[in-house]
Coordinates of C-alpha atoms and ligand atoms in Angstrom, one line a residue:
M1 CA -4.9 -4.2 -94.1
L2 CA -5.0 -1.4 -94.3
S3 CA -5.5 -0.7 -98.3
E4 CA -2.8 1.5 -100.3
H5 CA -5.1 4.3 -100.6
T6 CA -5.8 4.2 -96.8
I7 CA -2.2 4.5 -96.7
N8 CA -0.7 7.2 -98.6
V9 CA -3.5 10.1 -97.7
V10 CA -2.5 9.0 -93.9
K11 CA 1.4 9.6 -95.0
S12 CA 0.3 12.5 -96.7
T13 CA -0.5 14.3 -94.0
V14 CA 2.0 13.5 -91.7
P15 CA 4.0 16.7 -92.5
L16 CA 1.0 18.8 -91.3
I17 CA 0.3 16.9 -87.9
E18 CA 4.2 16.7 -87.3
E19 CA 3.7 21.1 -87.6
A20 CA 1.6 21.6 -85.4
S21 CA 2.4 18.8 -83.1
D22 CA 2.4 20.8 -80.0
T23 CA -0.7 23.0 -80.8
L24 CA -2.3 19.1 -81.6
T25 CA -1.1 17.6 -78.4
D26 CA -2.2 20.6 -76.3
H27 CA -5.9 20.7 -77.9
F28 CA -6.3 17.2 -78.1
Y29 CA -5.9 17.1 -74.1
Q30 CA -7.9 20.2 -73.5
R31 CA -10.1 18.4 -75.5
M32 CA -10.6 15.0 -73.4
F33 CA -10.2 15.8 -70.1
A34 CA -13.2 18.5 -70.7
H35 CA -15.6 16.0 -72.0
N36 CA -14.3 12.7 -70.8
P37 CA -13.4 14.2 -67.3
E38 CA -13.4 10.2 -66.1
L39 CA -9.6 10.2 -67.7
K40 CA -7.8 12.4 -65.5
D41 CA -7.7 9.7 -63.3
V42 CA -5.4 8.1 -65.5
F43 CA -3.5 9.6 -66.7
N44 CA -0.4 11.4 -65.3
M45 CA -2.2 15.3 -63.9
S46 CA 1.4 16.2 -62.2
N47 CA 2.6 15.8 -66.2
Q48 CA -0.6 18.1 -67.3
R49 CA 0.1 20.2 -65.1
S50 CA 3.8 20.7 -65.8
G51 CA 3.4 20.3 -69.6
R52 CA 5.9 17.8 -69.4
Q53 CA 5.9 14.7 -71.6
R54 CA 2.7 15.1 -72.9
A55 CA 3.3 14.4 -76.4
A56 CA 4.3 10.8 -76.1
L57 CA 0.8 9.6 -77.8
Y58 CA 1.0 12.0 -80.8
D59 CA 4.6 11.3 -81.3
A60 CA 3.8 8.0 -81.4
I61 CA 0.6 8.6 -83.6
A62 CA 2.8 10.6 -86.1
A63 CA 5.6 7.5 -86.0
Y64 CA 2.7 5.0 -86.8
A65 CA 1.4 7.0 -89.6
R66 CA 5.0 7.6 -91.1
N67 CA 5.4 4.0 -90.7
L68 CA 1.9 3.1 -92.1
D69 CA 4.1 0.9 -94.9
N70 CA 6.1 -0.8 -92.0
L71 CA 4.7 -1.5 -89.1
A72 CA 8.0 -3.9 -88.3
V73 CA 9.7 -0.9 -87.5
L74 CA 7.1 -0.4 -84.7
K75 CA 7.1 -3.7 -83.0
S76 CA 9.1 -3.1 -79.9
A77 CA 7.8 -0.1 -79.7
V78 CA 4.0 -1.9 -79.5
E79 CA 5.3 -4.3 -77.0
R80 CA 6.7 -1.5 -74.7
I81 CA 3.5 0.8 -74.5
A82 CA 1.2 -2.3 -74.5
Q83 CA 2.9 -3.6 -71.4
K84 CA 2.7 0.6 -70.2
H85 CA -0.7 1.0 -70.6
S86 CA -1.3 -2.9 -68.9
S87 CA 0.1 -1.2 -65.6
F88 CA -3.1 1.6 -66.3
Y89 CA -5.5 -1.3 -67.1
I90 CA -6.5 0.8 -70.2
E91 CA -9.7 -0.9 -71.9
P92 CA -11.1 -1.3 -75.4
H93 CA -14.0 1.4 -74.7
Q94 CA -11.5 4.2 -74.0
Y95 CA -9.4 3.3 -77.9
Q96 CA -13.1 4.7 -78.6
I97 CA -12.5 8.3 -76.8
V98 CA -9.3 8.9 -77.9
G99 CA -9.7 7.6 -81.1
H100 CA -12.7 10.3 -81.4
H101 CA -10.8 13.5 -80.0
L102 CA -8.4 12.3 -82.1
I103 CA -10.3 12.9 -85.4
E104 CA -12.0 16.2 -83.9
T105 CA -8.8 17.7 -83.0
L106 CA -7.4 17.0 -86.1
R107 CA -10.6 18.3 -87.3
E108 CA -10.8 21.5 -85.1
L109 CA -7.0 22.3 -86.0
L110 CA -6.6 21.7 -89.8
G111 CA -10.2 22.8 -91.0
E112 CA -10.1 22.5 -94.5
A113 CA -7.0 20.6 -95.0
L114 CA -9.3 18.0 -92.9
T115 CA -11.8 16.9 -96.3
E116 CA -13.7 13.8 -95.8
E117 CA -11.5 11.4 -97.0
V118 CA -8.3 12.1 -95.0
E119 CA -10.4 11.8 -91.8
S120 CA -12.2 8.4 -93.4
A121 CA -8.5 7.4 -93.9
W122 CA -7.2 8.6 -90.8
G123 CA -10.0 7.0 -89.3
E124 CA -9.9 3.6 -90.4
A125 CA -5.7 3.9 -89.9
Y126 CA -6.5 5.0 -85.8
G127 CA -8.8 2.0 -85.1
F128 CA -6.6 -1.1 -86.8
L129 CA -3.7 0.8 -85.0
A130 CA -5.8 0.6 -81.7
D131 CA -7.0 -2.9 -82.5
I132 CA -3.1 -4.2 -82.2
F133 CA -3.2 -2.5 -79.3
I134 CA -6.4 -3.7 -78.0
T135 CA -5.6 -7.4 -78.7
R136 CA -2.1 -7.7 -77.5
E137 CA -3.7 -5.6 -74.2
E138 CA -5.5 -8.6 -74.0
A139 CA -3.9 -11.0 -74.3
I140 CA -1.8 -9.2 -71.5
Y141 CA -4.5 -9.5 -69.2
R142 CA -5.0 -12.7 -69.4
S143 CA -2.0 -13.8 -68.8
S144 CA -1.8 -12.0 -65.9
Y145 CA -5.5 -13.0 -64.5
D146 CA -3.9 -17.4 -65.4
A147 CA -1.2 -16.6 -63.8
D148 CA -1.1 -18.7 -60.2
G149 CA -1.6 -15.9 -58.0
G150 CA -2.1 -13.7 -60.8
W151 CA -5.6 -11.0 -61.5
R152 CA -6.9 -9.0 -63.4
G153 CA -7.2 -5.4 -62.9
R154 CA -7.4 -3.7 -59.8
R155 CA -6.6 -5.6 -56.9
K156 CA -6.6 -4.3 -52.7
F157 CA -3.0 -5.0 -51.1
A158 CA -2.2 -3.4 -48.0
L159 CA 0.9 -1.4 -46.8
V160 CA 2.4 -3.7 -44.5
E161 CA 6.5 -3.2 -44.1
K162 CA 8.4 0.2 -44.4
R163 CA 11.7 0.9 -44.8
L164 CA 13.9 3.7 -44.9
E165 CA 17.0 2.9 -47.3
S166 CA 19.0 5.9 -47.9
D167 CA 18.5 9.4 -47.2
W168 CA 16.1 9.8 -50.4
V169 CA 14.3 6.5 -50.6
K170 CA 11.9 4.4 -49.1
S171 CA 10.5 0.5 -49.5
L172 CA 7.5 0.0 -49.1
V173 CA 6.1 -4.0 -48.9
F174 CA 2.5 -4.8 -49.8
E175 CA 0.1 -7.9 -49.2
P176 CA -3.2 -8.8 -50.8
V177 CA -5.9 -7.6 -48.4
D178 CA -7.6 -10.9 -49.4
K179 CA -4.8 -12.9 -48.2
G180 CA -4.6 -15.3 -51.6
P181 CA -0.7 -15.6 -53.2
V182 CA 0.7 -13.2 -55.6
M183 CA 1.7 -13.7 -59.2
D184 CA 5.6 -14.1 -59.9
F185 CA 7.4 -11.4 -61.8
K186 CA 10.2 -10.8 -64.0
P187 CA 13.3 -9.5 -62.4
G188 CA 13.7 -6.1 -64.0
Q189 CA 9.4 -5.4 -64.4
Y190 CA 7.7 -2.8 -62.6
L191 CA 3.4 -2.4 -61.3
G192 CA 1.3 0.1 -60.8
I193 CA 0.0 1.3 -58.1
E194 CA -3.5 3.3 -57.6
V195 CA -3.6 5.7 -54.8
S196 CA -6.1 9.0 -53.9
P197 CA -3.7 11.6 -51.8
P198 CA -5.9 13.2 -50.3
E199 CA -5.2 17.0 -51.9
E200 CA -5.9 15.9 -54.9
E201 CA -8.8 16.1 -57.0
N202 CA -8.5 13.2 -59.2
I203 CA -7.1 9.3 -58.5
E204 CA -3.2 9.2 -59.4
I205 CA -1.3 5.9 -60.5
R206 CA 2.6 5.6 -60.8
Q207 CA 4.9 2.9 -62.2
Y208 CA 6.9 1.2 -60.0
S209 CA 9.8 -1.7 -60.4
L210 CA 9.5 -4.7 -58.2
S211 CA 13.1 -3.7 -55.6
S212 CA 13.3 -7.7 -54.6
R213 CA 12.8 -11.2 -55.8
S214 CA 9.7 -13.0 -56.5
N215 CA 8.2 -14.5 -53.2
G216 CA 5.1 -15.9 -54.2
E217 CA 3.7 -13.3 -51.1
R218 CA 4.3 -9.9 -51.3
Y219 CA 5.5 -7.1 -53.7
Q220 CA 8.2 -4.5 -52.5
I221 CA 8.9 -1.6 -54.6
S222 CA 11.9 1.4 -53.6
V223 CA 10.4 5.2 -54.1
K224 CA 12.6 7.8 -53.6
R225 CA 11.1 11.3 -52.7
E226 CA 10.8 13.4 -55.6
G227 CA 10.7 17.0 -56.3
I228 CA 11.7 20.4 -53.5
D229 CA 9.8 23.1 -55.2
H230 CA 7.2 21.1 -56.4
P231 CA 6.8 17.9 -54.6
G232 CA 5.8 14.9 -56.4
V233 CA 2.1 13.7 -55.7
V234 CA 2.7 9.9 -55.5
S235 CA 6.0 9.3 -54.2
N236 CA 5.9 12.3 -51.3
F237 CA 2.7 10.7 -50.3
L238 CA 3.5 6.9 -50.4
H239 CA 6.9 8.3 -47.9
D240 CA 4.7 10.9 -46.3
D241 CA 1.1 9.9 -45.8
L242 CA 0.5 5.6 -46.2
R243 CA 0.8 4.0 -43.0
L244 CA 0.9 0.6 -42.0
G245 CA -2.2 -1.5 -43.1
D246 CA -3.8 1.3 -45.4
E247 CA -4.8 -0.1 -48.5
V248 CA -4.1 1.3 -52.6
N249 CA -4.7 -0.4 -55.7
L250 CA -2.2 -2.8 -57.6
L251 CA -2.0 -3.7 -61.4
P252 CA -0.6 -7.0 -61.7
P253 CA 3.3 -6.5 -62.5
C254 CA 4.2 -6.2 -66.1
G255 CA 7.6 -4.6 -68.1
D256 CA 9.5 -5.6 -71.2
F257 CA 12.7 -4.5 -69.5
H258 CA 13.8 -7.5 -67.7
Y259 CA 16.5 -10.7 -66.9
V260 CA 16.3 -12.7 -69.7
E261 CA 18.3 -16.1 -69.0
R262 CA 21.3 -17.0 -71.3
Q263 CA 24.8 -18.7 -71.4
A264 CA 26.1 -15.2 -71.0
P265 CA 27.8 -13.0 -68.3
T266 CA 25.2 -10.0 -66.8
V267 CA 26.3 -6.3 -66.6
L268 CA 24.2 -4.5 -63.9
I269 CA 24.4 -0.9 -64.7
S270 CA 22.5 1.5 -62.6
A271 CA 22.3 5.0 -61.0
G272 CA 20.7 7.0 -58.2
V273 CA 16.8 4.9 -57.6
G274 CA 17.7 3.1 -61.4
L275 CA 18.9 0.2 -59.1
T276 CA 15.6 -0.8 -58.4
P277 CA 15.4 -3.4 -61.2
M278 CA 19.0 -4.2 -60.3
Q279 CA 18.1 -5.5 -56.7
S280 CA 15.8 -7.1 -58.2
M281 CA 17.7 -8.6 -60.6
L282 CA 21.1 -9.5 -58.3
E283 CA 18.3 -11.3 -55.9
T284 CA 17.0 -13.6 -58.4
L285 CA 20.9 -14.8 -59.7
Y286 CA 22.1 -15.1 -56.3
D287 CA 18.8 -16.6 -55.3
Q288 CA 19.2 -19.1 -58.2
H289 CA 22.6 -19.4 -57.6
V290 CA 23.6 -18.8 -61.5
Q291 CA 26.6 -20.4 -62.6
Q292 CA 27.6 -17.2 -64.7
P293 CA 29.6 -13.8 -64.0
V294 CA 27.7 -10.9 -63.0
V295 CA 29.1 -7.4 -62.7
Y296 CA 27.6 -5.3 -60.3
L297 CA 28.0 -1.3 -61.4
H298 CA 26.3 1.9 -59.5
A299 CA 26.8 5.6 -59.8
C300 CA 25.3 7.8 -56.5
N301 CA 26.2 11.1 -55.5
H302 CA 27.2 9.6 -52.1
P303 CA 27.5 6.5 -49.6
G304 CA 24.0 8.3 -47.5
E305 CA 21.8 7.9 -51.0
H306 CA 23.5 5.1 -51.5
S307 CA 20.5 1.7 -51.2
F308 CA 20.6 -1.5 -50.7
Q309 CA 24.3 -1.6 -49.4
R310 CA 24.5 -3.8 -46.7
S311 CA 22.2 -6.9 -48.9
L312 CA 24.5 -6.0 -52.3
A313 CA 27.7 -6.9 -49.4
K314 CA 26.6 -9.4 -48.3
M315 CA 25.8 -11.1 -52.1
L316 CA 28.4 -10.2 -53.2
G317 CA 30.8 -11.0 -50.9
S318 CA 29.7 -14.5 -50.6
Q319 CA 31.3 -17.7 -51.6
H320 CA 28.6 -18.0 -55.0
A321 CA 29.7 -14.5 -55.6
S322 CA 33.6 -15.3 -55.4
E323 CA 33.7 -18.7 -56.8
Q324 CA 31.5 -17.2 -60.0
G325 CA 33.6 -14.2 -59.9
W326 CA 30.8 -11.8 -59.1
T327 CA 32.4 -8.2 -59.1
G328 CA 31.2 -4.4 -57.7
H329 CA 31.6 -0.9 -58.5
I330 CA 30.6 2.3 -57.2
W331 CA 31.5 5.1 -57.9
Y332 CA 30.5 8.4 -55.3
L333 CA 30.3 11.8 -57.0
E334 CA 30.6 13.6 -54.4
R335 CA 33.1 11.6 -51.8
K336 CA 36.8 11.1 -53.4
E337 CA 37.7 10.0 -49.6
V338 CA 36.0 6.4 -49.6
S339 CA 37.8 5.1 -53.1
G340 CA 38.8 1.5 -52.6
E341 CA 37.8 -1.8 -51.9
S342 CA 35.8 -1.4 -48.8
V343 CA 33.5 -4.9 -49.1
P344 CA 34.6 -8.2 -50.4
G345 CA 33.9 -7.9 -54.1
I346 CA 32.8 -4.2 -54.3
Q347 CA 35.8 -1.4 -56.0
V348 CA 34.3 2.0 -54.2
H349 CA 35.5 4.9 -57.3
S350 CA 35.0 8.9 -56.9
E351 CA 33.9 10.7 -59.2
L352 CA 31.3 9.8 -62.4
M353 CA 31.1 6.6 -63.4
D354 CA 33.6 5.3 -66.6
L355 CA 33.4 1.8 -68.4
A356 CA 36.3 2.5 -70.1
S357 CA 37.7 2.8 -67.2
I358 CA 36.9 -1.3 -66.2
S359 CA 36.3 -2.8 -69.2
D360 CA 38.8 -5.3 -68.5
S361 CA 36.1 -7.2 -66.1
L362 CA 33.4 -6.2 -68.4
Y363 CA 32.7 -9.0 -70.6
L364 CA 32.8 -7.2 -73.7
D365 CA 32.3 -9.6 -75.8
D366 CA 29.1 -12.2 -75.0
A367 CA 27.6 -10.0 -71.8
H368 CA 24.3 -8.5 -71.8
F369 CA 23.9 -5.1 -70.2
Y370 CA 21.1 -4.1 -68.2
V371 CA 21.0 -0.3 -67.5
C372 CA 18.6 2.2 -65.2
G373 CA 18.9 5.7 -64.3
P374 CA 18.3 9.2 -65.6
V375 CA 17.8 9.2 -69.1
P376 CA 21.4 11.5 -69.9
F377 CA 23.2 8.9 -67.6
M378 CA 21.9 6.3 -69.8
G379 CA 22.8 7.9 -73.1
F380 CA 26.4 8.4 -71.8
V381 CA 26.6 4.7 -70.3
K382 CA 25.1 3.3 -74.2
Q383 CA 27.5 5.3 -75.9
Q384 CA 30.7 4.1 -73.5
L385 CA 29.3 0.4 -74.2
L386 CA 28.8 1.4 -78.0
S387 CA 32.8 2.6 -78.0
L388 CA 33.8 -0.4 -76.8
A389 CA 31.9 -2.4 -79.4
V390 CA 29.2 -3.1 -77.3
S391 CA 26.4 -4.5 -80.5
E392 CA 23.2 -2.9 -79.1
D393 CA 20.9 -6.0 -79.0
R394 CA 23.2 -6.4 -76.1
I395 CA 22.2 -3.2 -74.0
H396 CA 19.3 -3.3 -72.5
Y397 CA 17.5 -0.4 -70.7
E398 CA 14.1 1.2 -69.3
V399 CA 13.0 5.1 -68.9
F400 CA 11.2 5.8 -65.6
G401 CA 8.8 8.2 -67.7
P402 CA 7.6 8.5 -70.8
H403 CA 10.3 6.0 -72.8
E404 CA 12.7 8.0 -74.8
A405 CA 15.7 6.7 -77.0
L406 CA 19.1 7.2 -75.6
Ligands
LIG501 C1 8.5 1.3 -65.5 C2 8.8 2.8 -64.3 C3 9.9 2.4 -63.5 C4 9.9 3.2 -62.6 N1 10.2 2.3 -60.9 C5 10.5 3.4 -60.0 C6 11.0 3.0 -58.8 O1 11.5 2.0 -58.6 N2 10.8 3.9 -57.9 C7 11.2 4.9 -58.0 O2 11.5 5.9 -57.3 N3 10.2 6.0 -59.3 C8 10.8 5.0 -60.0 N4 9.3 5.5 -61.0 C9 8.6 6.7 -61.5 C10 7.8 6.8 -60.6 O3 7.1 5.9 -61.5 C11 7.1 8.8 -60.4 O4 7.1 9.0 -62.2 C12 8.0 9.0 -59.8 O5 7.9 8.4 -58.3 C13 7.3 10.7 -59.4 O6 5.9 10.5 -59.1 P1 5.2 11.7 -58.0 O7 3.8 10.9 -58.1 O8 5.5 12.0 -57.2 O9 5.8 13.4 -59.1 P2 4.8 13.7 -60.5 O10 3.9 14.5 -59.3 O11 4.2 12.7 -61.1 O12 5.5 15.1 -61.0 C14 6.6 14.3 -61.6 C15 8.3 15.0 -61.3 O13 7.8 16.8 -61.9 C16 7.7 17.7 -61.0 N5 6.5 18.4 -61.1 C17 5.7 17.9 -60.8 N6 3.9 19.6 -60.9 C18 5.4 20.5 -60.9 C19 5.0 21.4 -61.8 N7 4.0 22.5 -61.7 N8 6.1 22.0 -62.4 C20 7.5 21.8 -62.4 N9 7.4 20.7 -61.8 C21 6.5 20.1 -61.4 C22 8.1 16.9 -59.7 O14 9.0 18.0 -58.6 C23 8.6 15.7 -60.1 O15 9.5 15.9 -59.9 C24 9.4 4.9 -62.6 C25 8.6 4.9 -63.4 C26 8.3 4.1 -64.7 C27 7.9 4.6 -65.8
LIG502 C1 -3.6 4.0 -80.3 C2 -3.9 4.6 -79.4 C3 -2.7 5.1 -78.3 C4 -1.3 5.2 -79.0 C5 -0.1 4.9 -80.0 C6 -0.7 5.3 -77.6 C7 0.1 5.7 -77.2 C8 1.0 5.9 -75.4 C9 2.4 6.4 -75.4 C10 3.4 5.7 -76.5 C11 3.0 6.2 -74.9 C12 4.2 6.2 -73.9 C13 4.7 4.6 -73.3 C14 6.5 5.1 -73.1 O1 6.2 5.5 -71.3 O2 7.0 3.8 -73.3 C15 1.4 6.0 -73.7 C16 1.3 5.7 -72.5 C17 -0.2 6.3 -72.0 N1 -0.9 6.1 -72.5 FE1 -1.8 5.3 -74.8 N2 -1.8 5.8 -76.7 C18 -3.0 5.3 -76.9 C19 -4.4 5.1 -76.6 C20 -4.3 5.4 -74.7 C21 -5.7 5.4 -74.2 C22 -7.0 4.6 -74.9 C23 -5.5 5.5 -73.3 C24 -6.6 5.5 -72.4 C25 -7.3 6.5 -72.3 C26 -4.1 5.8 -73.3 C27 -3.6 6.1 -71.8 C28 -1.8 5.7 -71.8 C29 -1.3 6.4 -70.5 C30 -2.3 7.2 -69.5 C31 -0.3 6.8 -70.8 C32 0.8 7.3 -69.3 C33 1.7 8.5 -70.0 C34 0.1 9.1 -68.7 O3 0.2 9.1 -68.0 O4 0.7 10.4 -69.5 N3 -3.4 5.7 -74.2 N4 0.7 5.8 -74.5

């Protein structure tokens, strides 16, 4: 445990760290990549170039410093970060590197404010936090390794199928090159994919939600082509350059956003490419003939951008779905003429998703709500659910990027 003295010294520097947060973040990454360029193969270099979403690490450290005397409040954040880290296979020695550059950054920027006492308290506090992550990440690596069909770190997979799902989304299916089985995952989880696009200096790793049910043999992801002025590095590479038979490294499935079996209805809510984890959940619930109501809600611009339509119609139009009262609602922003019930069980609306207008069919008293899509969309959905008296502990969501609070 950290001593009261250490806690007090670290907490006393929080205002200083928060004030200089942007400068510290910039300096920290510049320093770290200059001294340890191998870490450019781990971090998302597009984010570094565009300056977006770099603050996560420093913000987390500041939050940790603020809550040093009440670490319980950080428990769910630690779990989420450890899951994310494990999709990059972050290893213990890298914590030393990050810790070193963190302290050096403080030294270089805080000058005299970084007394010996402050430095040693920060060193101790960082080491304590790093140990929490290292221990949890090792447990995740071990359980992936021990699982049937599981592995640790990187494993070679070959692309065996590529399919256009809608205007911007392609599904890619991978099988292990060693022809062995693959470990099961929980519907909603994601995996890390490591690729080397030819024009890039560095190896790039990204996360993609698994977009089918678990089957023990292969993994399917569904990728939206990102960016026009600045084409997204990995999504465009996967769309255009990766060919059948080409090999990539996959990191084992992980993530704390996943369907949990409960004696309660399930409501799946997505927008845009945020439907990928929902597709996995719905396929799983359908395959397992779950005897509970399911409501599927999705929003996108128009039918051309709506992936998995046929499979959705099959599942929601099935006898099982009608016996269990499964329903679906789709909102197309740009297509007013398609309103109505186009497929049994699926109601099509125009304009923006509005949960209040269908509140009678949402099982508001006891359903669990799984949400994925752009952050503003998820913020809107959460506010609507809260205003319909859904308790926060029944709302679960995934951000397709560094986590943000809604
Ligand atoms: C848990 C999780 C699950 C995910 N699941 C999915 C999924 O199922 N399907 C899916 O499609 N995605 C998913 N993602 C998102 C995915 O990981 C990638 O972030 C996404 O594919 C973009 O990666 P990229 O390499 O193509 O873009 P990057 O190269 O990382 O660029 C990201 C964005 O920045 C913009 N950009 C790049 N350079 C610049 C610049 N210099 N200036 C300004 N803007 C710039 C690009 O246009 C792009 O929009 C998920 C993410 C997470 C964290
Ligand atoms: C105690 C130390 C650390 C803290 C507090 C921390 C915190 C975080 C946080 C908050 C995120 C965002 C998670 C999310 O999206 O939900 C993150 C992501 C990430 N972390 Fe860490 N981290 C630490 C150590 C490390 C180390 C040692 C490495 C490896 C060198 C690392 C590599 C990454 C990477 C690659 C990402 C993904 C974001 C990106 O690509 O830029 N982290 N970390």
